Coordinates of C-alpha atoms in Angstrom, one line a residue:
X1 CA -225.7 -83.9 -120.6
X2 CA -225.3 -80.1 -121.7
X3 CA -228.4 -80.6 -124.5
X4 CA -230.7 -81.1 -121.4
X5 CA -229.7 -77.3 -119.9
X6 CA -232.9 -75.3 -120.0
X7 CA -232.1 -73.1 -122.8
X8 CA -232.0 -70.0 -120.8
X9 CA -229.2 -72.1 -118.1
X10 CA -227.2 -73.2 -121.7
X11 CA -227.1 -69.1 -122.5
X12 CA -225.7 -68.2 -119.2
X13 CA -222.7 -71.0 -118.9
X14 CA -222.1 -69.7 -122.4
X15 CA -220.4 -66.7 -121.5
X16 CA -217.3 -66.8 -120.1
X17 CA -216.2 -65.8 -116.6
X18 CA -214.4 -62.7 -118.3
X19 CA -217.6 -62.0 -120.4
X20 CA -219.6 -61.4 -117.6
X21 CA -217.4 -59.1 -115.5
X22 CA -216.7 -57.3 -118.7
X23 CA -220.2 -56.9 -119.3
X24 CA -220.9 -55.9 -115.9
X25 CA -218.1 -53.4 -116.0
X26 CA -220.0 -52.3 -119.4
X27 CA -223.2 -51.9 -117.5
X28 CA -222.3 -50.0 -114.5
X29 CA -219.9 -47.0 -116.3
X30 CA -223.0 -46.3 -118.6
X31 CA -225.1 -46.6 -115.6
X32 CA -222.5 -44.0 -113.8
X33 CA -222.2 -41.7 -116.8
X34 CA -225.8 -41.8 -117.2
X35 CA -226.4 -40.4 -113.3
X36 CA -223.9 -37.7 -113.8
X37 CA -225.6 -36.0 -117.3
X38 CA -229.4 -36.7 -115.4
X39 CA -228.0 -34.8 -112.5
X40 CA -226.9 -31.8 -115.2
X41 CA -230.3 -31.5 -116.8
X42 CA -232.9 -30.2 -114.4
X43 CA -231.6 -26.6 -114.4
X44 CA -232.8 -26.1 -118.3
X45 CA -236.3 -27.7 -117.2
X46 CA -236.8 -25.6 -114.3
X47 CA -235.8 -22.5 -116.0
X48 CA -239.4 -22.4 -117.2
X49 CA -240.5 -22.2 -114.1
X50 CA -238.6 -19.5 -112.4
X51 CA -239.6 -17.0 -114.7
X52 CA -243.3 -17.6 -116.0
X53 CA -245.8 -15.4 -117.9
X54 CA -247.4 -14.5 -114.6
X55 CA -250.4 -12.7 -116.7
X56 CA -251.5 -15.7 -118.1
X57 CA -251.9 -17.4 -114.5
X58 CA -254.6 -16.9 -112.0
X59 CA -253.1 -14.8 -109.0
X60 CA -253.8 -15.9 -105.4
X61 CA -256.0 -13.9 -103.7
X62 CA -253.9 -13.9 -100.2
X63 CA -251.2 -13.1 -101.9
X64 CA -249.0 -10.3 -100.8
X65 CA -247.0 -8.3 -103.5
X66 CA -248.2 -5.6 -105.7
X67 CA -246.4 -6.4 -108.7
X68 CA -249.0 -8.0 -110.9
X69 CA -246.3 -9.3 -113.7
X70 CA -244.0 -11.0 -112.0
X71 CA -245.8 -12.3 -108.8
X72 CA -245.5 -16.2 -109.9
X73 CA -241.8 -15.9 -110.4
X74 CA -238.4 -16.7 -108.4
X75 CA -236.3 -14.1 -107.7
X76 CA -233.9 -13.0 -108.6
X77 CA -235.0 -14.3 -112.0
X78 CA -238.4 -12.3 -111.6
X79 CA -236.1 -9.4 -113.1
X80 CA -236.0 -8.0 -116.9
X81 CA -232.8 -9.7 -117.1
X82 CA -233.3 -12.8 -115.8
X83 CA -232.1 -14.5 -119.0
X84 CA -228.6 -13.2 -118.3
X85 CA -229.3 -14.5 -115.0
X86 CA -229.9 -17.8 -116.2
X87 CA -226.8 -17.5 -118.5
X88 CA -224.3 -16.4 -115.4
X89 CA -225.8 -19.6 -113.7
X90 CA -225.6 -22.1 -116.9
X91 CA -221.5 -20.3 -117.4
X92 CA -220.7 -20.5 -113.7
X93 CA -220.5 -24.4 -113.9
X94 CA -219.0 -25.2 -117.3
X95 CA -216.4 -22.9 -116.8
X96 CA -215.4 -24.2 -113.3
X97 CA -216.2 -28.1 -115.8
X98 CA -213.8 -26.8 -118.4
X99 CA -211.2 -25.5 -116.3
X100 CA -211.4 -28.5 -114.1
X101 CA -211.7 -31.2 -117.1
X102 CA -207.8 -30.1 -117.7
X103 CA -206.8 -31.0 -114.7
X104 CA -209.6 -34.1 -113.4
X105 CA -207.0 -36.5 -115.3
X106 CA -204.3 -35.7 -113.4
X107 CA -206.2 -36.5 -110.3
X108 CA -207.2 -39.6 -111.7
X109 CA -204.1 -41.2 -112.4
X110 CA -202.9 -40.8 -109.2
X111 CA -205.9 -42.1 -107.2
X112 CA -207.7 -45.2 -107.6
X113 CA -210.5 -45.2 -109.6
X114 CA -213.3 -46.6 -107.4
X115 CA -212.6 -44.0 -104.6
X116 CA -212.4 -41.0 -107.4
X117 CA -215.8 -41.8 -108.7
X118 CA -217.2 -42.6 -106.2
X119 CA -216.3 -38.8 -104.4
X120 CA -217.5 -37.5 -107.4
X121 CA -220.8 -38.8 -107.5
X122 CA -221.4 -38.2 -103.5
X123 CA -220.3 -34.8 -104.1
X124 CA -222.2 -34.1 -107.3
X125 CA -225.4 -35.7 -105.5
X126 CA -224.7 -33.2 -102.9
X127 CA -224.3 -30.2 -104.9
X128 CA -227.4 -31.0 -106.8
X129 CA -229.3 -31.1 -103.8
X130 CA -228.1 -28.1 -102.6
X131 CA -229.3 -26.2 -105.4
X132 CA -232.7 -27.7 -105.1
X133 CA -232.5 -26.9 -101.4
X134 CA -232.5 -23.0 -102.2
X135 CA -236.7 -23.7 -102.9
X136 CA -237.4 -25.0 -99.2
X137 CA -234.6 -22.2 -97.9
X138 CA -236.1 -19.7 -99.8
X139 CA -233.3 -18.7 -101.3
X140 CA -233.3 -15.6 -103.3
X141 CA -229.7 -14.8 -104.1
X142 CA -227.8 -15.2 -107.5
X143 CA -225.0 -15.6 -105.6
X144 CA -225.6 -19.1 -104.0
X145 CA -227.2 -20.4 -107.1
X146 CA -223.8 -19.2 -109.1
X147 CA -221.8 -20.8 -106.5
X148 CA -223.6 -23.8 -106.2
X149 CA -223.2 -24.6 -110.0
X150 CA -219.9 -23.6 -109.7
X151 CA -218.7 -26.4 -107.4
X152 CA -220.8 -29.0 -109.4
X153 CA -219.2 -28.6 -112.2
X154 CA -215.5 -29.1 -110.7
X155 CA -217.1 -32.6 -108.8
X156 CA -218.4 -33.2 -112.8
X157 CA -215.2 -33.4 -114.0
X158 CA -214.7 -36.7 -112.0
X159 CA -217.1 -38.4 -114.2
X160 CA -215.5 -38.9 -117.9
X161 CA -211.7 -39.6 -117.5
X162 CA -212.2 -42.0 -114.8
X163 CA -215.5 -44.3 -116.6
X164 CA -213.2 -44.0 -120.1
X165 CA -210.2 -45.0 -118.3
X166 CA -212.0 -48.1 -116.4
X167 CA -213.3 -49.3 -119.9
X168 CA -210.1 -48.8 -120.7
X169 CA -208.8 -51.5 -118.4
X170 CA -211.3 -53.9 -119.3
X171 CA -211.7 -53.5 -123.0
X172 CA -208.5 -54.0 -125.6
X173 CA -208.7 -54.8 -129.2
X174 CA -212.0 -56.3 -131.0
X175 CA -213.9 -54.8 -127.9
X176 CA -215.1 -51.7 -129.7
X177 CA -217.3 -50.7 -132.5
X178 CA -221.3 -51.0 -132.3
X179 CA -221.4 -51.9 -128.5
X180 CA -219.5 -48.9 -127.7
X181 CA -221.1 -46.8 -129.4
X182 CA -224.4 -47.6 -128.1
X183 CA -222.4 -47.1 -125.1
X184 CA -221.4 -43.9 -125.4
X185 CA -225.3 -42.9 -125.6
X186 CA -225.5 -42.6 -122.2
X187 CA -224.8 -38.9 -122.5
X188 CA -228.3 -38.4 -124.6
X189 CA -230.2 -41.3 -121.8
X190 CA -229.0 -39.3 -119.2
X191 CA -230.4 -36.0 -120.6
X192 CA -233.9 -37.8 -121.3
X193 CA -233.8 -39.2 -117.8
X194 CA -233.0 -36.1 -116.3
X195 CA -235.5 -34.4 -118.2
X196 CA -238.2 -36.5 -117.7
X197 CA -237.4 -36.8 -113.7
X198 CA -237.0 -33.1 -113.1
X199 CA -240.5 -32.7 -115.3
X200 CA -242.1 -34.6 -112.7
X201 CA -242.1 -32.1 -109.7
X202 CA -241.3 -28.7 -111.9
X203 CA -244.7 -27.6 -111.4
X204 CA -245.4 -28.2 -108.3
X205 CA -242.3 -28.2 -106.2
X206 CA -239.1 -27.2 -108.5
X207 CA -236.6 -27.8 -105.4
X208 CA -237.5 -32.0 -105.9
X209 CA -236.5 -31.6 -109.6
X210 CA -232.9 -31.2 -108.3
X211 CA -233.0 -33.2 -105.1
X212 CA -234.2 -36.6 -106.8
X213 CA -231.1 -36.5 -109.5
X214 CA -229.2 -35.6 -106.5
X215 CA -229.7 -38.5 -104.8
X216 CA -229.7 -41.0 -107.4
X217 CA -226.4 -40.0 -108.2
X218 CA -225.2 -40.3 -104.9
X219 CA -226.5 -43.6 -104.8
X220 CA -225.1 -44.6 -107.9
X221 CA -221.8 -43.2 -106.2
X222 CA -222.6 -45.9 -103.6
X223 CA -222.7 -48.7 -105.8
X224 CA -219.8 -47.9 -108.0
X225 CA -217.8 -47.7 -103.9
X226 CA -219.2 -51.3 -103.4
X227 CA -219.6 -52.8 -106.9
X228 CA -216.8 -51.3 -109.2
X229 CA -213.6 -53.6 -110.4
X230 CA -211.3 -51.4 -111.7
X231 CA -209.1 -54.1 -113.1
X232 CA -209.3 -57.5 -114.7
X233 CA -206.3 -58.3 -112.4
X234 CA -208.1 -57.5 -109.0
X235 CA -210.8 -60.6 -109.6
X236 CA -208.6 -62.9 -111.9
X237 CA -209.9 -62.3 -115.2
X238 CA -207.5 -62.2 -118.0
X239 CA -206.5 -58.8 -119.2
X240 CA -207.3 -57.3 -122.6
X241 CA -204.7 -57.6 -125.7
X242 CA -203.4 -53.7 -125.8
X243 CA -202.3 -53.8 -129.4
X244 CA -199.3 -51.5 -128.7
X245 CA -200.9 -50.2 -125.6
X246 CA -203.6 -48.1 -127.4
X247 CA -206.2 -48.7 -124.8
X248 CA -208.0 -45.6 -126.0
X249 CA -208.1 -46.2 -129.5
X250 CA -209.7 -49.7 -129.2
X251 CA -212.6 -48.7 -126.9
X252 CA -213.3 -45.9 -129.3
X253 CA -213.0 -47.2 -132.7
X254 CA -216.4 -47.6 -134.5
X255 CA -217.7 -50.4 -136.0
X256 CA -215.4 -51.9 -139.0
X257 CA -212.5 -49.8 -138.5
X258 CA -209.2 -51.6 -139.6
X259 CA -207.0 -51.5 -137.6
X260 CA -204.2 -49.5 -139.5
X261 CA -201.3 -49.9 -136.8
X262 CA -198.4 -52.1 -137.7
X263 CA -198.1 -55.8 -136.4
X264 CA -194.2 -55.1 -135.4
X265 CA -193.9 -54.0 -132.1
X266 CA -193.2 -49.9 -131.5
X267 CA -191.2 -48.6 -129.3
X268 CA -192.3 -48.4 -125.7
X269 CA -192.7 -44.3 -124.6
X270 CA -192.8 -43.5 -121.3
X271 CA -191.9 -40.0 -121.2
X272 CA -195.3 -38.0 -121.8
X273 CA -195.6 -35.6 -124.7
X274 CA -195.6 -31.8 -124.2
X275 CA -198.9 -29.8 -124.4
X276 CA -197.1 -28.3 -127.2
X277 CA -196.0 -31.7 -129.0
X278 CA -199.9 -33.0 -129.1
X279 CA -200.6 -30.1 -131.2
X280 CA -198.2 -30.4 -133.3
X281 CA -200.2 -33.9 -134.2
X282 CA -202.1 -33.5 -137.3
X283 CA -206.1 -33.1 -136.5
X284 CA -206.0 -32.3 -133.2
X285 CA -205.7 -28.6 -133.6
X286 CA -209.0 -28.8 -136.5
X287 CA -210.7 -31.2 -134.2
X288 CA -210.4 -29.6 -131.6
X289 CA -211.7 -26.1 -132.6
X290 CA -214.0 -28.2 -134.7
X291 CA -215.6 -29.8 -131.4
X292 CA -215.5 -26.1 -129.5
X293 CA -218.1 -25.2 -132.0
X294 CA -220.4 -28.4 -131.7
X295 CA -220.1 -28.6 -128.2
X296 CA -221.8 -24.9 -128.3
X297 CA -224.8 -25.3 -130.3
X298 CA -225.1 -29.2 -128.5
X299 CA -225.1 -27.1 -124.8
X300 CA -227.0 -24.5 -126.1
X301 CA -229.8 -26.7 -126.9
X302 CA -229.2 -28.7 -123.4
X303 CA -229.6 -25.9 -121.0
X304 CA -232.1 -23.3 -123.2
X305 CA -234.3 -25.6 -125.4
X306 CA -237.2 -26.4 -123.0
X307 CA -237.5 -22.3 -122.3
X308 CA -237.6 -21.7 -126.1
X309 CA -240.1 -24.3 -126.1
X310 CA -242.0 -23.2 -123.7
X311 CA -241.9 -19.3 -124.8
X312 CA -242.3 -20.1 -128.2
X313 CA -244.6 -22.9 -128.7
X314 CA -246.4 -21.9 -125.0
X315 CA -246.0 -25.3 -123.7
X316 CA -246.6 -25.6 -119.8
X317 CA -242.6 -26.4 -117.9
X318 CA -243.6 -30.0 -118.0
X319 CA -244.5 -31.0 -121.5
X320 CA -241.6 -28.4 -122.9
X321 CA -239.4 -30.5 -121.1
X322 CA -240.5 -33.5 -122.2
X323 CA -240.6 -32.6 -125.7
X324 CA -236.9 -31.7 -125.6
X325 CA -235.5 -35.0 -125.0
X326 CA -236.4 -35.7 -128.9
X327 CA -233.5 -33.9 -129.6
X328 CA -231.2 -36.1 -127.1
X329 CA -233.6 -38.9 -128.9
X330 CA -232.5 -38.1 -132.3
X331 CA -228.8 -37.5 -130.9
X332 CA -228.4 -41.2 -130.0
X333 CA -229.3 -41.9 -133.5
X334 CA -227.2 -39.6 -135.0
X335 CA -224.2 -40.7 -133.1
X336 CA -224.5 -44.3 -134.2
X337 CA -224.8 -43.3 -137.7
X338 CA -222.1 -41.2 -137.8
X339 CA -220.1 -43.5 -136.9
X340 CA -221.2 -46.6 -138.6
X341 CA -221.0 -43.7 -142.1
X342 CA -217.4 -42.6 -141.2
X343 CA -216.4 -46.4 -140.8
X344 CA -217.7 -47.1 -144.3
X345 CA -215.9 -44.7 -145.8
X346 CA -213.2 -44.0 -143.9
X347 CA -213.9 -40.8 -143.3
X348 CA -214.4 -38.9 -140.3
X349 CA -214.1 -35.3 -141.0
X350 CA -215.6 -35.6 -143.9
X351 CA -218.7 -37.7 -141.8
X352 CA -218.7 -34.4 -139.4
X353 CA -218.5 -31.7 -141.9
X354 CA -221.8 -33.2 -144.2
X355 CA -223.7 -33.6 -141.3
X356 CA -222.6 -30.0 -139.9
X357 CA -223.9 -28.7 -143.3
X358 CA -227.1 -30.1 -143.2
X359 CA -227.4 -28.7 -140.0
X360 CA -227.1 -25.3 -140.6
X361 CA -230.5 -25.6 -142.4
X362 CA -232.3 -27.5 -140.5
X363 CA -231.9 -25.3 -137.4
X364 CA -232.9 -22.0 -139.7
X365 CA -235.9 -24.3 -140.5
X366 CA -236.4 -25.6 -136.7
X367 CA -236.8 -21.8 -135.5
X368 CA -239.4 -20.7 -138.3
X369 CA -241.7 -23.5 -139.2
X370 CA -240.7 -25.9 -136.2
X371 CA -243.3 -25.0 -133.9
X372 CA -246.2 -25.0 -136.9
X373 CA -247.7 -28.2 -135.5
X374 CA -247.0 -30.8 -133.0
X375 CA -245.6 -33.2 -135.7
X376 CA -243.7 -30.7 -137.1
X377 CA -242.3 -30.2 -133.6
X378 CA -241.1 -33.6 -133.3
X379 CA -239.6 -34.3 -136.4
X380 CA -237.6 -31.3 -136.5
X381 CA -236.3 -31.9 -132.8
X382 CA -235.4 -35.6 -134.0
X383 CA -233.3 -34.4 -137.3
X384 CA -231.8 -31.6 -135.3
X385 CA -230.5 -33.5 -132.4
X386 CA -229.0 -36.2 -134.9
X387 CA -227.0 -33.4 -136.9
X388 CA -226.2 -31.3 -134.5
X389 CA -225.0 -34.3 -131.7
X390 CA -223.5 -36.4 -134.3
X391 CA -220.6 -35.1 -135.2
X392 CA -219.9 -34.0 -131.8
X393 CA -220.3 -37.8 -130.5
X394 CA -217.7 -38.9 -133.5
X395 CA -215.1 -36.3 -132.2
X396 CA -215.3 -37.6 -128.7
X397 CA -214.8 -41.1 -129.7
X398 CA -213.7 -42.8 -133.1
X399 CA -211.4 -39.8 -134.0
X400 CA -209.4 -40.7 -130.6
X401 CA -208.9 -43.9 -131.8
X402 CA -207.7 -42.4 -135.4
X403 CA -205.4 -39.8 -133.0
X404 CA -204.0 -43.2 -131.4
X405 CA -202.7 -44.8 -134.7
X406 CA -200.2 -41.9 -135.4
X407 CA -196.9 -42.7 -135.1
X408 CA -195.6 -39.8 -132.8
X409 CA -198.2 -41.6 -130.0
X410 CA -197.2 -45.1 -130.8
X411 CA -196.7 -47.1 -127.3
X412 CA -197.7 -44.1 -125.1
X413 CA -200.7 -43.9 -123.6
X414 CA -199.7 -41.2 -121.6
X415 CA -199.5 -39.2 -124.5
X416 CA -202.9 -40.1 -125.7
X417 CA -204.5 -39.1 -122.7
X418 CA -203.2 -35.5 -123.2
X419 CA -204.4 -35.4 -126.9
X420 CA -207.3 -36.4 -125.6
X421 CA -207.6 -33.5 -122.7
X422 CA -207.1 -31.3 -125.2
X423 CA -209.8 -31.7 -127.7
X424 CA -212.2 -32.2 -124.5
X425 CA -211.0 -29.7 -122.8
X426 CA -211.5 -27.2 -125.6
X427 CA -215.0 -28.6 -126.5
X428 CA -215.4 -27.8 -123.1
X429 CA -215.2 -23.9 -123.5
X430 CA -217.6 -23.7 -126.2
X431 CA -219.7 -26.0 -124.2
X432 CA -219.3 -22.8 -121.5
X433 CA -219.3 -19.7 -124.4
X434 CA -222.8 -21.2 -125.4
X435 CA -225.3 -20.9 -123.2
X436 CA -223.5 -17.3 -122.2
X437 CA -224.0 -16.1 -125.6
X438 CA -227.5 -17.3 -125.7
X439 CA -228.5 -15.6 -122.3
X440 CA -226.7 -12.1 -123.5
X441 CA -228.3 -12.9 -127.2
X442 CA -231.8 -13.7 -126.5
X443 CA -233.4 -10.7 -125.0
X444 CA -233.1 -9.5 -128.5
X445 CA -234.9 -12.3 -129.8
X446 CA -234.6 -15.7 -130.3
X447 CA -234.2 -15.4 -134.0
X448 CA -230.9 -13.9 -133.1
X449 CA -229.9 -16.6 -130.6
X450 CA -230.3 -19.5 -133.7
X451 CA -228.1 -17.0 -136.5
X452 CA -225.5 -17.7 -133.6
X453 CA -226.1 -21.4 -133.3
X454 CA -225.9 -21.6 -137.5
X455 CA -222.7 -19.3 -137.7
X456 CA -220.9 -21.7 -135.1
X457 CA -222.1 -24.7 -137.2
X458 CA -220.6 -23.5 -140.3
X459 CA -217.4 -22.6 -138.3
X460 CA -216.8 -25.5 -137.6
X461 CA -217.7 -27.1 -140.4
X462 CA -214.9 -24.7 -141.8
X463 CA -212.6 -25.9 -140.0
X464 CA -212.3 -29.1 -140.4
X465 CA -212.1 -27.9 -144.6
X466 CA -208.2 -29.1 -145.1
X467 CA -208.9 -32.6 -143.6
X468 CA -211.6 -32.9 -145.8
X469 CA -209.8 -32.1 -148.4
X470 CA -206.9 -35.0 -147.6
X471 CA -209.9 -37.1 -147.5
X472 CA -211.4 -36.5 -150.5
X473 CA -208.0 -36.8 -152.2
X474 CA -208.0 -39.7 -151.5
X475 CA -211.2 -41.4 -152.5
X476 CA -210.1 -40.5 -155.9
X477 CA -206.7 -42.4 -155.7
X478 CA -204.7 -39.5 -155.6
X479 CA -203.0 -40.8 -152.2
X480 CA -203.3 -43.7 -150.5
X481 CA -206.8 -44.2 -148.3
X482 CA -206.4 -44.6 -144.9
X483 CA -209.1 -44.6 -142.0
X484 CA -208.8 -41.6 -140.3
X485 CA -206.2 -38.8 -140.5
X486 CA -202.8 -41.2 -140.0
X487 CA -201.7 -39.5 -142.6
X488 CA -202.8 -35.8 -143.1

């Protein structure tokens, strides 16, 4: 009889067939997304290390050199300017990431999914290595460093269209809410992992810092080759209702959501929308610009926060780098409440623009009184990371699901996926104009470098002001409430 399973046996033949390879499917895309953002990190922790305060550091007595300020660091970042250096580096791969993130889609719809992630991760896992590599090749040239960054960030690119689109297959309507937004947290794991990893060997051997994220996403590249089913169809399972076909929107809706598309079937589009026609949609253009400006102070803080640590607070490389992944810490919380608050009341715009207010402040506050004590350090970093990656994290996921739901996208996909590219693609640029401006900004100070970060967050709290205002409207019954932006 069944009542005589062990209970542990009775919880297993629970689960249906389908459950399990949807779970599985669950598992490995976060474990995928998770290797490509560890493999990103180590860069911003080893910065720390290549230009030290050499004066502060006992100098060999064998060694050769005269130059008693900068003998402990790496050129060519031993120079006066080696934060532009470190800038030109950071910019070199997420421009080549945002000029490749408008055109990684294309790709992969035309290539199957296992073999375009699977390239990606091999060739990010090489690339990573390579720039670890210049530490054994003593390698002192900008030049390869630039280049090397450079063709990471075009293999990135593989990562997010092809893990969203997978989920896609597996995941229709009901699928969505909590579980994927915990999902979508493996950006923020992926930065601790990678932070804590490349802490590891930054002191004594910076090259390993890059080589061990190199290889473990290569080997996660591996086991997405041997491991990943892209379809339901391809092992038997049943595939997922597709109210209307909005794939997208029912992965990323957020916990509660209504679903505010009409039971009667829509018309069937096959003919994908013009560049032009997808911002014509209401939002996209707001969210978009909206997102440029998150995604800048968010990168910002990934590739320069353990160096301000570490020249500010005069932590050694390896605890300024693990004190920074609070702030990926605090994102993951911020990006579940975010959207859990913008499901309650409907409001997502309004959800990004309180939370971009409150940041402002708190980031003024971070860079005067955040390095007071070691608590103070930590609770600042955890407040800051869930403002400041919050909004950001409801951009890239519930507000594509309120994008599917209006009517000019009903039935087409296709389309979706372009409205989509857009507002990533654009976030992408200010995740590139951020780190740039903060290697030009902060040889002046890095008092100057945070008046940045806060003017960005109030532009783009700005600019999301007219959707706000829809919103508002109507909490007070002056139109009718919908979730979202359907109507805007």
């Amino acid at each position: 009889m069944r009542s005589s399973l062990a209970p542990g046996i009775r919880l297993i033949t629970s689960f249906s067939r389908d459950s399990w390879y949807r779970g599985f499917t669950l598992f490995l895309t976060f474990l995928f997304y998770t290797s490509y953002h560890l493999s990103r990190k180590p860069i911003s922790i080893v910065k720390s290390q290549l230009h030290r305060n050499c004066s502060t550091l006992i100098r060999p007595p064998n060694l050769n050199g005269t130059d008693n300020e900068t003998w402990c660091d790496w050129a060519p970042f031993d120079q006066d300017n080696y934060q532009t250096l470190f800038g030109a580096v950071d910019n070199s791969f997420l421009v080549a990431y945002a000029i490749g993130m408008f055109f990684s889609g294309i790709f992969g719809e035309r290539v199957p999914l296992r073999y375009y992630l699977t390239i990606g991760m091999l060739l990010s896992g090489l690339f990573t290595c390579l720039f670890g590599l210049g530490f054994y090749l003593n390698i002192h040239s900008i030049w390869y460093y630039a280049f090397v960054q450079a063709m990471n960030g075009l293999v990135q690119t593989t990562g997010w269209p092809a893990v969203v689109a997978c989920v896609g297959n597996w995941f229709g309507k009901g699928k969505r809410g909590f579980i994927m937004g915990v999902w979508n947290s493996h950006t923020s794991v992926g930065n601790i992992l990678g932070s804590l990893i490349a802490g590891v060997f930054v002191s004594s051997a910076w090259g390993m810092s890059f080589i061990v994220p190199g290889i473990i996403i290569a080997s996660t590249g591996v086991l997405c080759f041997f491991f990943l089913v892209e379809k339901p169809e391809d092992v038997g399972c049943s595939p997922p209702q597709h109210h209307n076909s909005y794939s997208n929107e029912e992965i990323f809706s957020s916990p509660g959501q209504s679903n505010s598309i009409s039971s009667e079937p829509a018309e069937e589009h096959t003919k994908a929308i013009s560049f032009c026609g997808a911002l014509r949609i209401p939002g996209v253009m707001e969210f978009s610009l909206c997102l440029l400006f998150a995604k800048l102070v968010s990168y910002t803080f990934l590739y320069w926060l353990p160096l301000y640590i570490a020249n500010v607070a005069h932590f050694d490389p390896k605890e300024a780098g693990d004190m920074s992944t609070l702030f990926d810490v605090g994102g993951i919380v911020g990006g579940i409440v975010a959207g859990l608050v913008s499901d309650q009341t409907g409001g997502r715009a309004s959800t990004c623009c309180v939370m971009l207010i409150l940041a402002a402040p708190m980031l003024f506050l971070f860079n005067h009184i955040g390095q007071h004590s070691l608590a103070t350090t930590i609770g600042m970093l955890l407040v800051c990371g869930a403002l400041v990656n919050g909004p950001y994290a409801l951009i890239t996921t519930a507000v594509s699901a309120d994008l599917g739901t209006h009517e000019s996208l009903r039935g087409n996909s296709r389309a979706l996926s372009t409205v989509t590219a857009i507002i990533d693609g654009t976030g992408s640029i200010g995740a590139a104009l951020g780190p740039l401006l903060a290697g030009l900004i902060s040889p002046t100070g890095w008092n100057n470098v945070f008046f940045m970060l806060i003017t960005a967050d109030i532009l783009a709290c700005l600019l999301l002001s007219r959707l706000v205002y829809k919103e508002v409207r109507g909490w007070c019954g002056h139109s009718p409430r919908h979730r979202g932006f359907k109507e805007i």
